[in-house]
N, CA and C atoms as an extended XYZ file, in Angstrom:
342
Properties=species:S:1:pos:R:3:atomname:S:1:resname:S:1:resid:I:1 pbc="F F F"
N         5.825       44.170        2.956 N   MET     1
C         5.096       43.934        3.872 CA  MET     1
C         5.006       43.149        5.292 C   MET     1
N         4.997       42.795        5.880 N   ILE     2
C         4.320       42.060        7.086 CA  ILE     2
C         3.204       42.296        7.388 C   ILE     2
N         2.661       41.386        7.798 N   ASN     3
C         1.187       41.359        8.365 CA  ASN     3
C         0.699       40.564        8.968 C   ASN     3
N         0.803       40.970       10.119 N   ILE     4
C         0.607       40.023       11.459 CA  ILE     4
C        -0.659       39.527       11.506 C   ILE     4
N        -1.740       40.091       11.116 N   TYR     5
C        -2.844       39.588       11.609 CA  TYR     5
C        -3.024       38.180       10.746 C   TYR     5
N        -2.421       38.072        9.258 N   ASN     6
C        -1.938       36.511        8.792 CA  ASN     6
C        -1.735       35.593        9.756 C   ASN     6
N        -0.710       35.995       10.498 N   ASP     7
C        -0.562       35.327       11.609 CA  ASP     7
C        -1.202       35.039       12.800 C   ASP     7
N        -1.577       35.818       12.908 N   ILE     8
C        -2.465       35.996       14.141 CA  ILE     8
C        -3.649       34.947       13.927 C   ILE     8
N        -4.164       35.027       12.425 N   ASN     9
C        -5.682       34.385       12.190 CA  ASN     9
C        -4.653       32.495       12.761 C   ASN     9
N        -3.462       32.501       11.632 N   ALA    10
C        -3.170       31.028       11.477 CA  ALA    10
C        -2.569       30.502       13.213 C   ALA    10
N        -2.624       31.454       13.740 N   LEU    11
C        -2.182       31.199       15.324 CA  LEU    11
C        -3.559       30.407       15.949 C   LEU    11
N        -4.970       31.621       15.788 N   GLU    12
C        -6.178       31.153       16.052 CA  GLU    12
C        -6.260       30.186       15.788 C   GLU    12
N        -6.532       29.409       14.682 N   ALA    13
C        -6.677       28.198       13.847 CA  ALA    13
C        -5.996       26.937       14.346 C   ALA    13
N        -4.650       27.075       14.903 N   THR    14
C        -3.864       26.048       15.323 CA  THR    14
C        -4.803       26.490       16.878 C   THR    14
N        -4.944       27.238       17.536 N   PHE    15
C        -5.248       27.229       19.332 CA  PHE    15
C        -6.531       26.372       18.975 C   PHE    15
N        -7.339       26.652       18.298 N   ARG    16
C        -8.612       25.751       18.174 CA  ARG    16
C        -8.508       24.441       18.063 C   ARG    16
N        -7.343       23.824       17.606 N   LYS    17
C        -6.893       22.324       18.158 CA  LYS    17
C        -6.227       21.985       18.735 C   LYS    17
N        -5.988       22.767       19.714 N   THR    18
C        -4.772       22.238       20.536 CA  THR    18
C        -5.953       21.051       21.644 C   THR    18
N        -5.332       20.486       22.435 N   PRO    19
C        -6.526       19.108       23.421 CA  PRO    19
C        -6.792       20.159       24.455 C   PRO    19
N        -6.288       21.396       24.876 N   GLU    20
C        -6.536       22.039       25.945 CA  GLU    20
C        -8.378       22.907       25.140 C   GLU    20
N        -7.937       23.360       24.214 N   PHE    21
C        -9.372       24.068       23.451 CA  PHE    21
C       -10.482       23.016       23.925 C   PHE    21
N       -10.074       21.887       23.152 N   GLU    22
C       -10.937       20.566       22.052 CA  GLU    22
C       -11.375       19.868       23.759 C   GLU    22
N       -10.487       20.097       24.889 N   ALA    23
C       -11.597       19.874       26.075 CA  ALA    23
C       -12.211       20.428       26.619 C   ALA    23
N       -12.245       21.848       26.592 N   LEU    24
C       -12.777       22.883       26.936 CA  LEU    24
C       -14.291       22.786       25.616 C   LEU    24
N       -14.161       22.563       24.718 N   THR    25
C       -15.217       22.615       23.944 CA  THR    25
C       -16.059       21.459       24.091 C   THR    25
N       -15.453       20.411       24.690 N   GLU    26
C       -16.196       18.777       24.815 CA  GLU    26
C       -16.970       19.461       26.149 C   GLU    26
N       -16.465       19.784       26.885 N   ALA    27
C       -16.909       19.921       28.738 CA  ALA    27
C       -18.133       21.061       28.662 C   ALA    27
N       -17.707       22.729       28.107 N   VAL    28
C       -19.432       23.553       27.272 CA  VAL    28
C       -20.454       22.859       27.102 C   VAL    28
N       -19.643       21.329       25.691 N   ALA    29
C       -21.237       20.699       25.336 CA  ALA    29
C       -21.763       19.940       26.309 C   ALA    29
N       -20.937       19.268       27.457 N   THR    30
C       -21.748       18.861       28.418 CA  THR    30
C       -22.366       19.387       29.550 C   THR    30
N       -22.396       20.802       29.147 N   VAL    31
C       -22.592       21.428       30.482 CA  VAL    31
C       -24.245       21.836       29.397 C   VAL    31
N       -23.624       22.619       28.328 N   LYS    32
C       -25.079       22.408       27.639 CA  LYS    32
C       -26.164       21.800       27.843 C   LYS    32
N       -25.855       20.444       27.950 N   ALA    33
C       -26.665       19.299       27.420 CA  ALA    33
C       -27.532       18.955       28.650 C   ALA    33
N       -26.868       19.541       29.924 N   ASP    34
C       -27.585       19.261       31.021 CA  ASP    34
C       -28.274       20.825       31.458 C   ASP    34
N       -29.755       20.814       31.222 N   GLU    35
C       -30.429       21.582       31.787 CA  GLU    35
C       -30.110       22.363       33.462 C   GLU    35
N       -30.088       21.430       34.225 N   GLU    36
C       -29.624       22.049       35.877 CA  GLU    36
C       -28.509       22.575       35.829 C   GLU    36
N       -27.349       21.496       34.879 N   ALA    37
C       -25.968       22.663       35.188 CA  ALA    37
C       -25.871       23.887       34.412 C   ALA    37
N       -26.842       24.041       33.530 N   LEU    38
C       -26.994       24.855       32.650 CA  LEU    38
C       -27.197       26.193       33.298 C   LEU    38
N       -28.241       26.052       33.890 N   GLN    39
C       -29.200       27.346       34.696 CA  GLN    39
C       -27.753       27.402       35.936 C   GLN    39
N       -27.737       26.642       36.859 N   ILE    40
C       -26.326       26.732       37.902 CA  ILE    40
C       -25.469       27.498       37.274 C   ILE    40
N       -24.732       27.167       35.868 N   PHE    41
C       -23.491       27.965       35.507 CA  PHE    41
C       -24.061       29.651       34.956 C   PHE    41
N       -25.095       29.688       34.571 N   LYS    42
C       -25.691       31.016       34.102 CA  LYS    42
C       -26.220       32.000       35.112 C   LYS    42
N       -26.386       31.137       36.193 N   ASN    43
C       -26.690       31.933       37.516 CA  ASN    43
C       -25.562       32.435       37.865 C   ASN    43
N       -24.350       31.278       38.092 N   PHE    44
C       -23.225       31.822       38.684 CA  PHE    44
C       -22.229       32.948       37.912 C   PHE    44
N       -22.568       32.458       36.621 N   ARG    45
C       -22.032       33.567       35.764 CA  ARG    45
C       -22.462       35.038       35.749 C   ARG    45
N       -24.342       34.954       36.073 N   LYS    46
C       -24.676       36.784       36.078 CA  LYS    46
C       -24.359       37.192       36.728 C   LYS    46
N       -24.186       36.284       38.446 N   ILE    47
C       -23.532       36.944       39.595 CA  ILE    47
C       -22.234       37.510       39.643 C   ILE    47
N       -21.278       36.890       39.077 N   GLN    48
C       -20.275       37.174       38.452 CA  GLN    48
C       -20.158       38.661       37.908 C   GLN    48
N       -20.711       38.525       36.773 N   ILE    49
C       -20.723       39.984       36.011 CA  ILE    49
C       -21.147       40.482       36.768 C   ILE    49
N       -22.852       40.675       37.284 N   ASP    50
C       -23.316       42.232       38.183 CA  ASP    50
C       -22.090       42.102       39.390 C   ASP    50
N       -21.329       41.608       39.880 N   LEU    51
C       -20.646       41.878       40.968 CA  LEU    51
C       -19.001       42.942       40.280 C   LEU    51
N       -18.768       42.408       39.044 N   GLN    52
C       -17.517       42.961       38.336 CA  GLN    52
C       -18.090       44.481       37.702 C   GLN    52
N       -19.378       44.346       37.658 N   GLN    53
C       -19.696       45.721       37.067 CA  GLN    53
C       -20.104       46.931       38.459 C   GLN    53
N       -20.433       46.352       39.462 N   LYS    54
C       -20.315       47.224       40.352 CA  LYS    54
C       -19.002       47.619       40.849 C   LYS    54
N       -17.987       46.777       40.557 N   GLN    55
C       -17.022       47.199       41.185 CA  GLN    55
C       -16.055       48.151       40.415 C   GLN    55
N       -16.461       47.777       39.356 N   ILE    56
C       -16.115       48.693       38.288 CA  ILE    56
C       -16.444       50.031       38.269 C   ILE    56
N       -18.054       50.330       38.429 N   ALA    57
C       -18.598       51.742       38.841 CA  ALA    57
C       -18.084       52.015       40.297 C   ALA    57
N       -17.303       51.428       41.032 N   GLY    58
C       -16.816       52.098       42.160 CA  GLY    58
C       -18.177       51.690       43.364 C   GLY    58
N       -18.879       51.089       43.068 N   GLU    59
C       -20.247       50.652       44.094 CA  GLU    59
C       -19.197       49.801       44.847 C   GLU    59
N       -20.260       49.932       46.132 N   ASP    60
C       -19.575       48.876       47.652 CA  ASP    60
C       -20.519       47.693       47.092 C   ASP    60
N       -19.984       46.365       47.376 N   ILE    61
C       -20.918       45.354       47.283 CA  ILE    61
C       -21.057       44.763       49.118 C   ILE    61
N       -22.393       44.678       48.736 N   LEU    62
C       -22.860       44.885       49.935 CA  LEU    62
C       -22.307       43.101       50.843 C   LEU    62
N       -23.001       42.744       52.219 N   GLU    63
C       -22.600       41.526       52.554 CA  GLU    63
C       -23.565       40.261       52.088 C   GLU    63
N       -24.399       40.462       51.965 N   ASP    64
C       -25.841       39.775       51.530 CA  ASP    64
C       -25.359       39.621       49.813 C   ASP    64
N       -24.293       40.319       49.652 N   GLU    65
C       -24.131       39.881       47.863 CA  GLU    65
C       -23.283       38.958       47.345 C   GLU    65
N       -22.354       39.210       48.796 N   LEU    66
C       -20.965       38.599       48.824 CA  LEU    66
C       -21.541       36.916       49.142 C   LEU    66
N       -22.155       36.659       50.640 N   VAL    67
C       -22.810       35.369       50.718 CA  VAL    67
C       -23.437       34.650       49.349 C   VAL    67
N       -24.573       35.994       48.780 N   TYR    68
C       -25.279       34.657       47.814 CA  TYR    68
C       -24.583       34.690       46.640 C   TYR    68
N       -23.117       35.268       46.259 N   ALA    69
C       -22.173       34.973       45.280 CA  ALA    69
C       -21.331       33.758       45.581 C   ALA    69
N       -20.748       33.856       46.765 N   GLN    70
C       -19.879       32.671       47.373 CA  GLN    70
C       -20.624       31.054       47.307 C   GLN    70
N       -22.689       31.370       48.007 N   LYS    71
C       -23.089       30.035       47.706 CA  LYS    71
C       -23.313       29.922       46.363 C   LYS    71
N       -23.532       30.788       45.313 N   ALA    72
C       -23.726       30.250       43.962 CA  ALA    72
C       -22.634       29.688       43.193 C   ALA    72
N       -21.351       30.516       43.768 N   ALA    73
C       -20.146       29.439       43.534 CA  ALA    73
C       -19.817       27.483       44.040 C   ALA    73
N       -19.946       28.340       45.146 N   GLN    74
C       -19.808       26.255       46.274 CA  GLN    74
C       -20.860       25.653       44.872 C   GLN    74
N       -22.160       26.154       44.611 N   LEU    75
C       -23.281       25.234       44.123 CA  LEU    75
C       -22.735       24.886       42.869 C   LEU    75
N       -21.810       25.855       42.149 N   ALA    76
C       -21.422       25.515       40.814 CA  ALA    76
C       -20.209       24.405       40.638 C   ALA    76
N       -19.694       25.067       41.630 N   GLN    77
C       -18.259       23.583       42.214 CA  GLN    77
C       -18.514       22.668       42.441 C   GLN    77
N       -20.199       22.401       42.892 N   GLN    78
C       -20.459       20.863       43.448 CA  GLN    78
C       -20.977       20.173       42.273 C   GLN    78
N       -21.029       21.189       40.941 N   ASN    79
C       -21.663       19.840       40.277 CA  ASN    79
C       -20.563       19.844       39.393 C   ASN    79
N       -20.386       18.305       39.267 N   ALA    80
C       -19.243       17.504       38.584 CA  ALA    80
C       -18.951       18.389       36.684 C   ALA    80
N       -20.078       18.601       36.386 N   LYS    81
C       -20.123       19.263       34.896 CA  LYS    81
C       -19.234       20.375       35.061 C   LYS    81
N       -19.786       21.419       35.163 N   ILE    82
C       -19.070       22.714       36.017 CA  ILE    82
C       -18.290       22.607       36.185 C   ILE    82
N       -17.446       21.839       37.125 N   SER    83
C       -16.672       21.859       37.474 CA  SER    83
C       -15.210       21.452       36.884 C   SER    83
N       -16.059       20.367       36.139 N   ALA    84
C       -15.245       19.969       34.891 CA  ALA    84
C       -14.642       20.905       33.441 C   ALA    84
N       -15.740       21.735       33.677 N   MET    85
C       -15.397       22.692       32.484 CA  MET    85
C       -14.573       24.188       32.645 C   MET    85
N       -15.146       24.452       34.178 N   LEU    86
C       -13.858       25.043       34.896 CA  LEU    86
C       -12.527       25.002       34.674 C   LEU    86
N       -11.989       23.849       35.113 N   THR    87
C       -10.430       22.945       35.194 CA  THR    87
C       -10.508       23.108       33.744 C   THR    87
N       -10.973       22.848       32.909 N   ALA    88
C       -10.677       22.601       31.848 CA  ALA    88
C       -10.388       24.587       30.742 C   ALA    88
N       -11.643       24.869       31.325 N   GLU    89
C       -10.800       26.396       31.377 CA  GLU    89
C        -9.569       26.693       31.860 C   GLU    89
N        -9.288       26.659       33.256 N   MET    90
C        -8.178       27.080       34.042 CA  MET    90
C        -6.643       26.436       33.132 C   MET    90
N        -7.021       25.162       32.312 N   GLN    91
C        -5.876       24.584       31.634 CA  GLN    91
C        -5.619       25.274       30.543 C   GLN    91
N        -6.766       25.848       29.562 N   LEU    92
C        -6.663       26.535       28.635 CA  LEU    92
C        -6.031       27.772       28.542 C   LEU    92
N        -5.841       28.476       29.972 N   SER    93
C        -5.477       29.786       30.339 CA  SER    93
C        -4.100       29.616       30.352 C   SER    93
N        -3.872       28.949       31.256 N   LYS    94
C        -2.498       28.514       31.049 CA  LYS    94
C        -1.590       28.485       29.656 C   LYS    94
N        -2.254       27.987       28.644 N   VAL    95
C        -1.885       27.785       27.176 CA  VAL    95
C        -1.640       29.137       26.573 C   VAL    95
N        -2.974       30.142       26.976 N   ILE    96
C        -2.971       31.940       26.498 CA  ILE    96
C        -2.053       32.333       27.473 C   ILE    96
N        -1.851       32.328       28.547 N   GLU    97
C        -0.921       33.171       29.235 CA  GLU    97
C         1.208       32.824       28.686 C   GLU    97
N         0.705       31.862       28.191 N   GLU    98
C         2.163       31.362       27.899 CA  GLU    98
C         2.394       31.419       26.533 C   GLU    98
N         1.324       31.770       25.472 N   VAL    99
C         1.372       32.922       24.099 CA  VAL    99
C         1.754       34.251       24.584 C   VAL    99
N         0.884       34.428       25.564 N   ASN   100
C         0.859       35.896       25.967 CA  ASN   100
C         2.425       36.658       26.187 C   ASN   100
N         3.234       35.365       27.021 N   ARG   101
C         4.376       35.746       27.571 CA  ARG   101
C         5.748       35.349       26.040 C   ARG   101
N         5.091       34.645       25.040 N   ILE   102
C         6.269       34.961       24.186 CA  ILE   102
C         5.731       35.589       23.207 C   ILE   102
N         4.947       36.504       23.435 N   LEU   103
C         4.190       37.431       22.282 CA  LEU   103
C         4.920       39.251       23.287 C   LEU   103
N         4.990       38.669       24.588 N   VAL   104
C         5.490       40.276       24.719 CA  VAL   104
C         7.128       40.152       25.078 C   VAL   104
N         7.574       38.888       25.272 N   LYS   105
C         8.983       38.927       25.199 CA  LYS   105
C        10.046       40.201       24.627 C   LYS   105
N         9.606       40.136       22.997 N   PRO   106
C        10.316       41.306       22.437 CA  PRO   106
C        10.297       42.646       23.009 C   PRO   106
N         8.956       42.500       23.858 N   ILE   107
C         9.265       44.175       24.770 CA  ILE   107
C         9.782       44.230       25.375 C   ILE   107
N         9.401       43.227       26.373 N   GLN   108
C        10.257       43.134       27.739 CA  GLN   108
C        12.118       43.261       27.819 C   GLN   108
N        12.454       42.731       26.156 N   THR   109
C        13.458       42.615       26.292 CA  THR   109
C        14.870       43.962       25.659 C   THR   109
N        13.501       44.384       24.946 N   LEU   110
C        13.626       46.014       24.217 CA  LEU   110
C        14.241       46.467       25.646 C   LEU   110
N        13.532       46.442       26.648 N   TYR   111
C        13.381       47.418       28.548 CA  TYR   111
C        14.844       46.737       29.089 C   TYR   111
N        15.189       45.813       29.171 N   GLU   112
C        16.307       45.165       29.857 CA  GLU   112
C        17.271       46.389       29.432 C   GLU   112
N        17.945       46.440       30.542 N   GLY   113
C        19.180       47.149       31.140 CA  GLY   113
C        19.213       48.305       31.352 C   GLY   113
N        17.789       49.000       31.414 N   LEU   114
C        17.287       50.378       31.098 CA  LEU   114
C        17.342       50.805       32.784 C   LEU   114
């Protein structure tokens, strides 16, 4: 019997060794080591989560909330350490997207020609 979870766990271990994951790990450590960058990022992240929760709940997002979120995002992007971390995260996301594309390929193949 095939146990896909063994393969997935092996993939996860390999994933942690990719240059993209290692770059993100280093970038996160750099942000954590800088108290100012860490606080800016935590604030930015909290605002993102709060707005997402409002959207999920079907609540309207107020104009002043959007303006505040945009200012927080600009402040985060202006910080070189945070910007480098977000860039590293985007590079890692590309790897995840490719893995996902490969994983769903058998399903897509099943539906071809319907």
